[in-house]
Each structure stands twice: as C-alpha cells, then as structure tokens.
XYZ file of C-alpha atoms in Angstrom:
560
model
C -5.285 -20.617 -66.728
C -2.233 -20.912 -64.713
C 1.084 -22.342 -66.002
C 4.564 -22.480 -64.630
C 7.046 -24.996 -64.998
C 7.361 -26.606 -61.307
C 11.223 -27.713 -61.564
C 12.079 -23.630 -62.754
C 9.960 -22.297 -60.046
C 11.664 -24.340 -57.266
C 14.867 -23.652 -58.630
C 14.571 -19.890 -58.630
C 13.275 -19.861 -55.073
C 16.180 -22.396 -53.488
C 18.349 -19.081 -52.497
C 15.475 -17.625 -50.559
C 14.780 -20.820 -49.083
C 18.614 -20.994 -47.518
C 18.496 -17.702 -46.435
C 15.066 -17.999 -44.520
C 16.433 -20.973 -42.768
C 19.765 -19.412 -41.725
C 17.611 -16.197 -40.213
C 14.988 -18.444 -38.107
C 15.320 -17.141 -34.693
C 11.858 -18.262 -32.972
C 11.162 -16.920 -29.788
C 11.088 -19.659 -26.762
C 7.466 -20.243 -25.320
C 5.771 -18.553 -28.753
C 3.792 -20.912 -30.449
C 4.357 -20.116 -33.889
C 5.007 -22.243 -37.495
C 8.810 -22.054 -36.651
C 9.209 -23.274 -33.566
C 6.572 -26.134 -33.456
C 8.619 -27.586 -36.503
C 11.672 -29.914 -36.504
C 14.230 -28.746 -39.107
C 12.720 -31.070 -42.388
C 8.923 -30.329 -41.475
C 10.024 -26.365 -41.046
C 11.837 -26.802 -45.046
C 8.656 -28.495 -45.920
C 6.224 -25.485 -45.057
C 9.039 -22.872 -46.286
C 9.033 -24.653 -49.801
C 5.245 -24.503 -50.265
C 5.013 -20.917 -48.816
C 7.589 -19.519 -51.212
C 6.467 -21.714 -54.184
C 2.967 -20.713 -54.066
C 3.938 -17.176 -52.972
C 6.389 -16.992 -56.621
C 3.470 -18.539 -57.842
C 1.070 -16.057 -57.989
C 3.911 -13.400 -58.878
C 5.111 -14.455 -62.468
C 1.203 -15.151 -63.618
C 0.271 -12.260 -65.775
C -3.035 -9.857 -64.298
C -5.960 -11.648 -64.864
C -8.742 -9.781 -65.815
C -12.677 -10.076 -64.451
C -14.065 -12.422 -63.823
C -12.164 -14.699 -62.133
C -13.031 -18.254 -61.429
C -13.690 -19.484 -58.082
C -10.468 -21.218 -57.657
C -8.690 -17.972 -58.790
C -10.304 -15.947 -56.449
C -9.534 -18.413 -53.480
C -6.608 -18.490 -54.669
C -5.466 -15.227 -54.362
C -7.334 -14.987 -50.758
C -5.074 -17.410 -49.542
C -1.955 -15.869 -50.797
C -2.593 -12.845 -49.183
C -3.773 -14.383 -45.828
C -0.123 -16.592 -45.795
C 1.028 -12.465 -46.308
C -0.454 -11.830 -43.533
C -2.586 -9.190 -45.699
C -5.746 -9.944 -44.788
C -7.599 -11.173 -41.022
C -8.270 -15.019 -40.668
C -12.215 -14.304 -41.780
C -13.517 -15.897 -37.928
C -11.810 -15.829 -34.466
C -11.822 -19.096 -32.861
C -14.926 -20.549 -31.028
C -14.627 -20.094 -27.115
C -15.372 -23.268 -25.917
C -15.884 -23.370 -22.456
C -13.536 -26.472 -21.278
C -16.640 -27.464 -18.636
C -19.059 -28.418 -21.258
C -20.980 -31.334 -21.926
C -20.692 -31.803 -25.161
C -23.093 -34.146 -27.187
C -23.671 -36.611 -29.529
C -27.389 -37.500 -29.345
C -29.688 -35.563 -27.454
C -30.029 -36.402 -24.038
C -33.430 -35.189 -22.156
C -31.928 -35.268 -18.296
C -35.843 -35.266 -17.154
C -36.230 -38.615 -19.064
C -33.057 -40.354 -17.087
C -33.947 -41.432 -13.750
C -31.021 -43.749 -12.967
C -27.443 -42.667 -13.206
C -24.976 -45.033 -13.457
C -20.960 -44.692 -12.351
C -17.750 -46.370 -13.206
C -14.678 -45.998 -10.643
C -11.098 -45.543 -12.389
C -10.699 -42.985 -14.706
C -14.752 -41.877 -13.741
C -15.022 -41.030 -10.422
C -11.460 -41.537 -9.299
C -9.104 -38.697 -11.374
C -5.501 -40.081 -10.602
C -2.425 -38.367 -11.186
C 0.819 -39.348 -13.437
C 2.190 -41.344 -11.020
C -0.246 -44.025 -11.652
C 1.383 -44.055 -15.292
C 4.865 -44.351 -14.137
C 4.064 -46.768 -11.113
C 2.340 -49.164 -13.859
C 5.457 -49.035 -16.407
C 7.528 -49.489 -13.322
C 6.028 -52.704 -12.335
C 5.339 -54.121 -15.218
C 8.843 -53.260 -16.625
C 9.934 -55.246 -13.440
C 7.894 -58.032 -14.155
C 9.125 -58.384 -17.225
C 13.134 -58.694 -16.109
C 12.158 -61.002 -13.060
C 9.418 -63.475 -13.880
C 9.675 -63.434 -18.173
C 13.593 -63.301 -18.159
C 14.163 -60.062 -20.370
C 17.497 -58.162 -20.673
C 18.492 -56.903 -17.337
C 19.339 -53.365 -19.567
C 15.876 -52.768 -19.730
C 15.750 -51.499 -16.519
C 17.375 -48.101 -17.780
C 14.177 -47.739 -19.864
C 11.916 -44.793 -17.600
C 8.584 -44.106 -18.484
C 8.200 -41.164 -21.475
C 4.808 -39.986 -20.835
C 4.995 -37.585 -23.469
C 5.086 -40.281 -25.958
C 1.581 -42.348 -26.191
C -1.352 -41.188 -27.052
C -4.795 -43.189 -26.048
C -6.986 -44.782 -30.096
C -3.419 -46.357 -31.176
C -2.915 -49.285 -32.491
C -0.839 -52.166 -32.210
C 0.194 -54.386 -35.133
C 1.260 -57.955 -33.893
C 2.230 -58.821 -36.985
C 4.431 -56.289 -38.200
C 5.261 -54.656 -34.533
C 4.273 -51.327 -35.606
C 2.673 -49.048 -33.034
C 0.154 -46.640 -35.602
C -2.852 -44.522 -35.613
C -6.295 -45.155 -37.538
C -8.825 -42.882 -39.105
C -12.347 -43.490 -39.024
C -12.030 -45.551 -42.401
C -9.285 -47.663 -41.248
C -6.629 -45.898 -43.529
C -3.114 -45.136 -41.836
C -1.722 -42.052 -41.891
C 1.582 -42.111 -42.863
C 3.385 -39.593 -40.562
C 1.485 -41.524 -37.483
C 3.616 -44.990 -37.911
C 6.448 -46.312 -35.485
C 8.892 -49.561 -34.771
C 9.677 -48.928 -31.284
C 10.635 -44.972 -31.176
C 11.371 -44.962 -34.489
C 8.982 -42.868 -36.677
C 8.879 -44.605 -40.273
C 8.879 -43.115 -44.070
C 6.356 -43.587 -46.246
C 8.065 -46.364 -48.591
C 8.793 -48.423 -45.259
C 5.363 -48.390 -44.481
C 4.087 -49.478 -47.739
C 6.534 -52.476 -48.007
C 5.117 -54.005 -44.928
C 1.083 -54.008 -46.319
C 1.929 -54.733 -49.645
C 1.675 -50.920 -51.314
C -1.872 -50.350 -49.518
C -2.177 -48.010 -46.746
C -5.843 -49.605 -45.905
C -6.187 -52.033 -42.874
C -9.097 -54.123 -43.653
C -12.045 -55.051 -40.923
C -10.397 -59.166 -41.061
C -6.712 -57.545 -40.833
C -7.648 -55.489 -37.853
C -9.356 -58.049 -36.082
C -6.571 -60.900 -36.826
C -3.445 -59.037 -35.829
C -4.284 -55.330 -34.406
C -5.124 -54.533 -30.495
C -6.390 -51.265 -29.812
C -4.813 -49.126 -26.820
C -8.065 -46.978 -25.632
C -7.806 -46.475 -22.294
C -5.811 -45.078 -19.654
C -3.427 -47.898 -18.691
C -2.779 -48.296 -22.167
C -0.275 -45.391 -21.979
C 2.428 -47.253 -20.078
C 1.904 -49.988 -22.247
C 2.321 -48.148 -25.037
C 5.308 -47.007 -24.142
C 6.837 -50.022 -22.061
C 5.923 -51.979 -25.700
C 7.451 -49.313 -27.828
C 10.220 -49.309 -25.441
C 11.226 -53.514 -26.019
C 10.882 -53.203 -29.794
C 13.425 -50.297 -30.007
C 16.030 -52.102 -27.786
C 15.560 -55.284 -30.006
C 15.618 -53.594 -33.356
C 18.942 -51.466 -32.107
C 20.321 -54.114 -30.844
C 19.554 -56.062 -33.672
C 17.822 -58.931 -31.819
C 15.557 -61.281 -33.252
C 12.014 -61.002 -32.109
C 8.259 -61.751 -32.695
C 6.426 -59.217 -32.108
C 3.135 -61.374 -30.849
C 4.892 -62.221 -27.995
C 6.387 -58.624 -26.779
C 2.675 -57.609 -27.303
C 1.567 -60.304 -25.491
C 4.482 -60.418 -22.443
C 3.794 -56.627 -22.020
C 0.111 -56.865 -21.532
C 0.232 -59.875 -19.113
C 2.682 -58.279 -16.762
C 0.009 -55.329 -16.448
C -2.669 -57.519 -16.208
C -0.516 -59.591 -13.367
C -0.368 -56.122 -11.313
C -3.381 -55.674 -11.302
C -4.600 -58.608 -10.556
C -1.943 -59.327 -8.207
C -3.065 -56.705 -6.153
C 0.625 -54.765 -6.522
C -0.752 -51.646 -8.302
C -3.805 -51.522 -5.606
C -1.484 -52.371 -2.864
C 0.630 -49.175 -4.217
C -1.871 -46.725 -4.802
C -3.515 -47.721 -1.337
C -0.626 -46.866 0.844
C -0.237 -43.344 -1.079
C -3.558 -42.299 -1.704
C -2.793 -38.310 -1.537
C -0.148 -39.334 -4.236
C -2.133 -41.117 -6.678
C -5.665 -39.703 -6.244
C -6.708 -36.624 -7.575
C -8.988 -35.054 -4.189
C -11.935 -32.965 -5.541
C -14.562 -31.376 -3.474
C -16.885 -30.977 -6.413
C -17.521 -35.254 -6.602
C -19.498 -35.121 -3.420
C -21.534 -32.325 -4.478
C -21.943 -33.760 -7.676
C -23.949 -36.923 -6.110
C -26.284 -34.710 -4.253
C -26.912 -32.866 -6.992
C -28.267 -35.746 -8.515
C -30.531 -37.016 -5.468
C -31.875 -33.376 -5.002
C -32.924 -33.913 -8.482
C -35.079 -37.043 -7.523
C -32.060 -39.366 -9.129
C -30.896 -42.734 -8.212
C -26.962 -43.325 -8.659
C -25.164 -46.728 -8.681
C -22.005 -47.845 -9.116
C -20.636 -50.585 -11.599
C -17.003 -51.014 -11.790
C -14.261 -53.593 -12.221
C -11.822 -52.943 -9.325
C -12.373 -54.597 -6.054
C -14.340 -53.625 -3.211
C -11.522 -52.510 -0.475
C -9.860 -50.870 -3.414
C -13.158 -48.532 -4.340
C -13.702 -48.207 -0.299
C -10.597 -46.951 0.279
C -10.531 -44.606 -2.845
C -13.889 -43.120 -2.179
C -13.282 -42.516 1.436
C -10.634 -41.060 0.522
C -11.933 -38.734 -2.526
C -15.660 -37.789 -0.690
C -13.977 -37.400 3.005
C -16.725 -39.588 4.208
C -16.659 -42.940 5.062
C -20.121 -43.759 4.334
C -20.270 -42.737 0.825
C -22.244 -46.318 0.064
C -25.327 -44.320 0.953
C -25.351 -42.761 -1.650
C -25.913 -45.366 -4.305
C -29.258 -47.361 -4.945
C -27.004 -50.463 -5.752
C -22.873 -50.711 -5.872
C -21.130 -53.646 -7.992
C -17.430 -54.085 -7.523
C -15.396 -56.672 -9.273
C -17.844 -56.577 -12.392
C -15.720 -58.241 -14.691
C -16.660 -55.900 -17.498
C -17.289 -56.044 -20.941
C -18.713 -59.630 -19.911
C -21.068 -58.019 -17.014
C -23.216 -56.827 -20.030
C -23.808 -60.190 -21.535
C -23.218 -63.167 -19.611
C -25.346 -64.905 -16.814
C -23.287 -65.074 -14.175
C -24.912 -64.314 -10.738
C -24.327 -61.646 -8.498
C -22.306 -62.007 -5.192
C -23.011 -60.124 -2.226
C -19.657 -58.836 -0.529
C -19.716 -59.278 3.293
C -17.491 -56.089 4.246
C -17.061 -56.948 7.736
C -15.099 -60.056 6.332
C -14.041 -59.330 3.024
C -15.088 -61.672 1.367
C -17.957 -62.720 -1.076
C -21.342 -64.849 0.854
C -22.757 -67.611 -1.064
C -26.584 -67.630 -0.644
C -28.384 -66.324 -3.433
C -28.833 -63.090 -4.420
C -32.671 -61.787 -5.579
C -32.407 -58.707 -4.681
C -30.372 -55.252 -3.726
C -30.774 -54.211 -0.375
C -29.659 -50.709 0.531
C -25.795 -50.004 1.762
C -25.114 -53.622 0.416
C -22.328 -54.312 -1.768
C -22.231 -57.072 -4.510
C -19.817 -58.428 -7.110
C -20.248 -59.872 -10.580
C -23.633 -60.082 -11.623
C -24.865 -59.384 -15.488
C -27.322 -56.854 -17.154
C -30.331 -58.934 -17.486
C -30.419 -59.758 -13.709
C -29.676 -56.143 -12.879
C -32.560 -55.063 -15.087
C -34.855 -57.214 -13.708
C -33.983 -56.533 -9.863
C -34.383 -52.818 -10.652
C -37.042 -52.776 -12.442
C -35.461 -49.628 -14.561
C -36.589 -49.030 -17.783
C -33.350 -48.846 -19.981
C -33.377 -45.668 -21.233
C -34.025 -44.162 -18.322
C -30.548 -44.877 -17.442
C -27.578 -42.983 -18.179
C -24.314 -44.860 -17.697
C -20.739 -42.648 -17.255
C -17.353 -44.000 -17.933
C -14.080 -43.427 -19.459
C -13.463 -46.539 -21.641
C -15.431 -46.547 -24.769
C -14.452 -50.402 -25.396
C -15.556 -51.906 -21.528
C -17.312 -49.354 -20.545
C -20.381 -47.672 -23.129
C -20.428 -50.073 -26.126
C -22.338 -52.604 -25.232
C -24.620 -51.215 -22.723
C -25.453 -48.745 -25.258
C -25.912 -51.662 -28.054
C -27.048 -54.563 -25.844
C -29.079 -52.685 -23.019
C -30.228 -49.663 -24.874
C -28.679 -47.300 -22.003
C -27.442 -43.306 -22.997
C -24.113 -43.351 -22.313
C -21.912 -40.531 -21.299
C -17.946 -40.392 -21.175
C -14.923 -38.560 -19.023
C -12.591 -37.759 -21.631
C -9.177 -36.533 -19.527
C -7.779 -35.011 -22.597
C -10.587 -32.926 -23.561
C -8.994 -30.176 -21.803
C -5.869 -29.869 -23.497
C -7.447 -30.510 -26.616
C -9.541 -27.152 -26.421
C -6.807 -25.270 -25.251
C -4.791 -25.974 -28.085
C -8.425 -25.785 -30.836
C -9.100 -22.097 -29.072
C -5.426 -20.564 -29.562
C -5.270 -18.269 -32.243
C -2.148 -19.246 -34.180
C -3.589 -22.992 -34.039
C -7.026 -21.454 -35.839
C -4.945 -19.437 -38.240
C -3.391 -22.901 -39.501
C -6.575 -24.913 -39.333
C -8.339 -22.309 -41.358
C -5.483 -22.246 -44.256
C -5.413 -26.086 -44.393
C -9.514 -26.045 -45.066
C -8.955 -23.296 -47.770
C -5.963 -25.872 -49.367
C -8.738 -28.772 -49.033
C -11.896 -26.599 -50.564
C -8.432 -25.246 -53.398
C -7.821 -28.863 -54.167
C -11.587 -29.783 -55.104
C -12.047 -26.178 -57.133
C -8.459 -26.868 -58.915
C -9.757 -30.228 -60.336
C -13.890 -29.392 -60.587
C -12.558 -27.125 -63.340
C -10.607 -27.825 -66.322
C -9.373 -24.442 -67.184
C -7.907 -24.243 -63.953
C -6.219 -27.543 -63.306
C -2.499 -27.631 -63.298
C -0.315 -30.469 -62.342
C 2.582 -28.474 -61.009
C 0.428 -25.858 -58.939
C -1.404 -29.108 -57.771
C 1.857 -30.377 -56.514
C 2.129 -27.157 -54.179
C -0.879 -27.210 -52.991
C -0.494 -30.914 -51.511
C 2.456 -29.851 -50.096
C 1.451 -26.838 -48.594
C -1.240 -29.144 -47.154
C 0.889 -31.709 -45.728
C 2.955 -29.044 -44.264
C -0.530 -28.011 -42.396
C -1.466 -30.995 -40.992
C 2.121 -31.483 -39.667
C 2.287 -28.159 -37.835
C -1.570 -28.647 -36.598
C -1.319 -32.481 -35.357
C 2.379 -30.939 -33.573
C 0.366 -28.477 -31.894
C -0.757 -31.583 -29.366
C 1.776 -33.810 -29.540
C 4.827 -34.176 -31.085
C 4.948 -37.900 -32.148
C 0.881 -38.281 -32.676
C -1.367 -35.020 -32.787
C -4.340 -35.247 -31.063
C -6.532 -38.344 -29.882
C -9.453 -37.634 -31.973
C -7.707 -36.546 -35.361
C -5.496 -38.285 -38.051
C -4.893 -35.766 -40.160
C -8.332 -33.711 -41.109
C -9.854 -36.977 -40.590
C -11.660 -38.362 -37.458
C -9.472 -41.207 -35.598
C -10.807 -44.793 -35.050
C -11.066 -43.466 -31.358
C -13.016 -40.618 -32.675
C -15.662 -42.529 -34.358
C -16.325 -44.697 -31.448
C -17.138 -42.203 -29.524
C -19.252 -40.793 -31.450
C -20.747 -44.275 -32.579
C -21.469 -45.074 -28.391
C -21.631 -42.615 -26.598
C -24.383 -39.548 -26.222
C -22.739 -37.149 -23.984
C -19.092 -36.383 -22.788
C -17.344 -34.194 -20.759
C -13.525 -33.768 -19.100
C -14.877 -33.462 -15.586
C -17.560 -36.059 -13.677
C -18.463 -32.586 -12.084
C -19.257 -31.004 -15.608
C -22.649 -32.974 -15.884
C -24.403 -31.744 -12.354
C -23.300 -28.128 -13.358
C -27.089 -27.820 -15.694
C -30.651 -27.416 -14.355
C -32.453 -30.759 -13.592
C -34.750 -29.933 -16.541
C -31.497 -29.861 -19.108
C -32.085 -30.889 -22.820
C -28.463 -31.801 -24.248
C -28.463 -30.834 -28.000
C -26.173 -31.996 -30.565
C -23.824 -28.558 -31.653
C -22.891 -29.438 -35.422
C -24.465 -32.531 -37.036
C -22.663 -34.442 -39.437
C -23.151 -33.258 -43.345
C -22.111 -35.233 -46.472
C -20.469 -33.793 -48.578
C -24.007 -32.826 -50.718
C -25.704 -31.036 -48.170
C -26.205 -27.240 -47.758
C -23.866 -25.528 -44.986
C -26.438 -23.054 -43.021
C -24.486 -20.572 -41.768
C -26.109 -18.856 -38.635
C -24.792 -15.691 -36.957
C -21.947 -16.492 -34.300
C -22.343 -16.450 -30.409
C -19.541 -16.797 -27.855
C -20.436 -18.053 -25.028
C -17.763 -17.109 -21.864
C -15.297 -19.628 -20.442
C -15.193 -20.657 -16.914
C -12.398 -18.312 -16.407
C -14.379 -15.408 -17.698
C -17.206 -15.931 -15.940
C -15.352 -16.448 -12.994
C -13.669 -13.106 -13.719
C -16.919 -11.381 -14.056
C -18.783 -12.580 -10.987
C -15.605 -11.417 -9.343
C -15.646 -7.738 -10.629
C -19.461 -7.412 -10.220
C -19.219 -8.761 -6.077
C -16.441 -6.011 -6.192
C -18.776 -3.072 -7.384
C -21.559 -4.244 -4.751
C-alpha cells in the first residue's frame, strides 16, 4: 500500500518547484510541455510531475509481486524520466485519406451528389474576415451599436467550428458527446471562466440537458460560424468591460441577422465575385475529380444553397471551363436547405440567359438545365435513383448530411477543412508522448480504485492533477483557447458525435475520394468498444504519407 501525507509532500517539493520555474528557458518553434503552457497551466504540470516523482521516492522497496496499479505505476514514473521509450510511435496517417464511419461499397453508389461552399469551392481566410467585416458594419449602421466597435478586427485564431452558444447566460462553450461542459472550454466574450463561475450560472451542474440545449443553446458548425463566433464574442466583451447592460438573446440574435442580411443581400457574393483569385481556392485536381467519376460509369449532381450566377461564376472560375454544367446529371441552386429534404415545394427551372426563375411546371430534368428549390421526394421520383445508391458530399453536418441520411436513406460523406491540421498535430511525436501518459493516468485512476489495497486519497489527488495538466497541454497543442474540433477533453465533442452519427465517409480534400479504384470498399479503421469488450491487438502497419510517397516515386524516376 502506498501512504504519504499529501500537504508534507507538497511542502517539501515547493523549493524545487521555484527553482524549475526560474530555469525554464524553452526554445522558440520547439513544441515541447514548456512552451505550449501559459505560466499557471506550466505550475500545474510541474506540481504533479514533482509530486508523483517524490512520490514514488519516499515509498519503501516493494517486494514481488506487485499489483497492477504498482507496476503501472512505476512505468509511468520512469517514462515522465524519460527512462524508458513511449511503448508505440505514432500512427502515420496519411492526411489524403478517406476515413470512415460505415462501410461504403463505391460499386453500390451510382449517383454522387455535390454541395458548393465549403465542398467544391475551398475559399481562403479572407472570406472569414470579409464576413466579420460586413456584418460588424451592419451592426454600427443599420442596428445602431457603439461606433467603438469598429476597432474590433477579426481574430481568426480564436473560434473553433461544434461551439456553442448560450442565449441565456451569453457564454460561448464547448460540448462533449454527453452534453457535459468542460470546464476549461467556457467564455463571456474573451474572457475564459473558472470553474466556480461556471457552476453558479447552471446551478452546481456541469450537465446541459436535451430541453436546456434546445431552449437556449445554438450550435456554431459550420464555416461562417467562425466570424460569428468571434464578431459575438467580440460585443459581449465590450459590454461586460464596459460594464453595459445587455441581453444576451439579442447580441446572439443581431449578430446572426447581419450575416444572414449579407448574404442574402447579395454583399458577400457581390464581394467574393469581383475578387475571385482572392477568395477562391483554384485547384486543378476538382476537374479531374468529376471525370474520374464519369469514367467510372457515375452520375454527379449538384445541390446547393447559393444562387445560380454565384455557383456559375465560382465554378468557371475553379474548373477553367465555362461549361462545367455538363458535367452534372441535374444542378439545383438556391435549394433552401435543410427544408429541400422535407418540404414540397416545387422545383424552378432557372432561365440563364435571363436570370431569372420560368414558371411552367417542372416534371422533369433535362440535361445542361438549371433549377432552383425543389424537395427530395420530387427529386427521387424524377430520377428514378434508388437511395442508397446515392452518395451525397458536404461540409455542414447540420444542412447538409443529417437528414438526407435520416429522411432519404442516402450515404453521406463530409469535407472536413480541419482534418489536416488535426493529423499534423495527432502524428507529432511530443503530442503522442502526452496522449500516451494521459491514457496511462486514465487506465491508473480505474486500477487505483478497482483495488482496495491500493487506493489512496492523496496519491489520487496527483494523479487527477497530473491528468488535468495532460489534457491542458494536449487540447493547447491545436488551439490555444479550445483544443481541437472533435475533442473535449479525452471525450468526443458534440461535433464529434454528429459526425459520426451522419455521416459514412470523410475526408479534408473533395479530391481525396476519386484518388481509390472504382471497385473501392471503405472499411471502418477502429470500431467503437464499451468499456466490456476485449481490445484485439493486431500487429502494426504504417502505411506512407503523401509526402513519402511522393518522395519515393521521385528517387525511383531518378534511378531509371
């Protein structure tokens, strides 16, 4: 059994503490536990190393056999010592992957469907600051907010997409899978919040029930929601420093209409339109992706929510070819999605040479037409297509997969932008080294309490903190006020789970997905496990990144 008095132990260990902190000199441009730490995070991690480290010195030799805990124990000590390898290197994961959810048999899909924004138009950050620009605008002119606003600029290393809004506190937070905040993940404008702060505003719980959510929360999931994230964040900070009175309903609400008003105004189209180069991310690869997927006998369509002269002028712009309509079976512009999938309302044909929408009735597509509105069931039965036979690709899990994948039965495949940053971070070594400590704390904290000779409150209180110290440094590893998109701690995000709730397949790149053989089976990597099931371990394989293989090809053309 272990025991050591917790209040001596930290005592003894305060003057190494001071010194450690006085000697920190990290390296710039090293990622490393110092320098990815503010100052109270780094004293958190320095506490619990030299706590558990004094630990394990004062207990007397122990003889054989050891417990499991003891054992693990002592593993981990020596890996924080640096006297022992991490036991596995970190998976390469090659960044153009499709990665899925549910297997997807690309012989089985005939049809593949397309949304624009975010899908097959890739813009660049300007389209983030142009939309906080505008909106902030908006806001001044037509609502009448404080003219200081207009020193607010656009932080894009601030949101996150899977937030959360709170209308009825104002606080701006992150969800796990359960609907349980985390509490290093909570803000009032730019201010992160303490624990006890949090808990006064939901009563002592840190649970959001389903009715909660759906009465005063609005989830931020896509793209645009970053400048509103930050324009929103940006309001609430100036009224709480300023000390102004406000509801925050109506910032919520005042923020999100002046977006919606640029878009619908046609500013943010109008702006992107007259700087296309500027705004548009130009890859060769989208062209070749679409014949791909003819060559392969498959019929493309595409179903968005912008406007016709919009899309035409993007995808002119994006495929260097004018006549990109021919190749898609069917094109639908001005959708109005989430609707599209379950309301009746009929489907437009767009005259092009007029701009404008005709009014006789539409029964059927006919080829290098273009039509707006429309709804599932009249697109199913003017198709004929058998729904899953149709795999439908877009970046907004909310407008874009749900409900075709619950109300038409499509597969459903997503363009997550982040995945590549996300991977980068997962595959770096020091980032592995500090996930695989803060699983040996988890497994440490279920051994500590599934045995009674080993349990002790004060060495409990270490571990925890050593652990809390982890997830800080990991979730700082991709970015500095939330972590990463799909995580809240070791736990998925609310963002996380819908994905994989709705969607079958995803992948950074709309160029990832023609990149297999047309006979392609996608198989699910790692199922989920409860907590009961057995772990089969199976030998590792690395499989080479893009780079690598690039590299290779390279070297071999040289030796021909």
């Amino acid at each position: 059994m272990f025991h050591l008095s917790f209040r001596r132990l930290f005592v003894t260990t305060e003057a190494r503490l001071r010194g450690l902190r006085s000697s920190v000199q990290p390296r710039a441009g090293v990622l490393n536990e110092s320098n990815i730490f503010p100052s109270d995070s780094r004293l958190y991690a320095s506490k619990s190393e030299f706590l558990l480290d004094a630990h394990l010195s004062a207990q007397p030799q122990i003889s054989l056999p050891q417990t499991p805990f003891q054992k693990l124990y002592e593993y981990y000590i020596s890996l924080k010592r640096d006297a022992v390898p991490v036991p596995n290197p970190p998976y390469k994961v090659n960044e153009d992957e499709v990665f899925c959810n549910s297997e997807v048999h690309m012989p089985a899909i005939n049809v593949i469907g397309f949304d624009y924004d975010f899908t097959i138009a890739n813009y660049t950050k300007k389209l983030e600051y142009t939309v906080y620009d505008l909106a902030r605008e908006q806001l001044i002119q037509k609502l009448k907010y404080p003219s200081v606003l207009q020193d607010c600029v656009y932080d894009d290393s601030f949101p996150i997409r899977g937030l959360w809004f709170d209308t009825r506190t104002g606080f701006m937070l992150k969800l796990n899978y359960m609907n349980i905040m985390s509490f290093d993940y909570v803000f009032h404008g730019r201010k992160r919040l303490k624990k006890e702060e949090i808990l006064k505003a939901y009563g002592g719980s840190k649970y959001i029930s389903i009715d909660y959510r759906v009465k005063y929360m609005r989830t931020m999931a896509d793209i645009f929601s970053l400048p509103e994230i930050c324009l929103i964040a940006d309001v609430i900070d100036f009224f709480r420093r300023e000390e102004i009175t406000f509801d925050p309903t109506s910032v919520h609400d005042d923020v999100t209409s002046t977006i919606r008003a640029i878009h619908k105004s046609g500013l943010l189209h109008e702006a992107i339109m007259t700087d296309l180069p500027g705004y548009l991310i130009k890859e060769n690869s989208t062209k070749q992706t679409f014949q791909t997927f003819l060559d392969q006998g498959k019929k493309l369509f595409l179903l968005s929510n912008s406007g016709f002269e919009f899309i035409n002028a993007g995808m002119s712009y994006i495929m260097d070819d004018k006549d990109w309509l021919r190749y898609f079976d069917v094109t639908v512009a001005s959708a109005k999605k989430p609707e599209w999938f379950s309301c009746s309302r009929p489907f437009r044909r767009y005259d092009t040479s007029r701009n404008r929408n005709s009014w006789e009735t539409v029964s059927e597509f006919l080829p290098g037409e273009v039509y707006s509105y429309g709804n599932l069931e009249d697109f199913m039965r003017m198709k004929g297509y058998t729904p899953n036979s149709i795999l439908y690709v877009g970046d907004h899990v909310y407008s874009d997969l749900q409900l075709p994948y619950r109300k038409g039965g499509w597969r459903t495949g997503a363009l997550i932008r982040e995945l590549d940053a996300e991977i980068k971070v997962q595959s770096n070594p020091h980032h592995h080294r500090l996930s695989v400590k803060r699983e040996i704390c988890e497994e440490l904290l279920r051994l500590l309490h599934a045995s009674p000779d080993d349990y002790n409150a004060d060495l409990e209180k270490l571990i925890l903190l050593e652990r809390k110290a982890l997830n800080v440094m990991l979730s700082k590893n991709f970015n500095s006020n939330w972590g990463s998109i799909f995580r809240a701690g070791p736990n998925p995000t609310t963002f996380a789970f819908q994905l994989f709730r709705y969607v079958d397949i995803y992948a950074s790149n709309i160029s990832s997905f023609a990149k297999y053989p047309a006979h392609q089976k996608f198989i699910v990597r790692r199922r989920q496990q409860l907590s009961h099931e057995t772990r089969i371990n199976i030998p590792r394989v690395d499989f080479p990144t893009t780079d690598e293989m690039t590299e290779e090809s390279a070297q071999s053309s040289g030796k021909g």
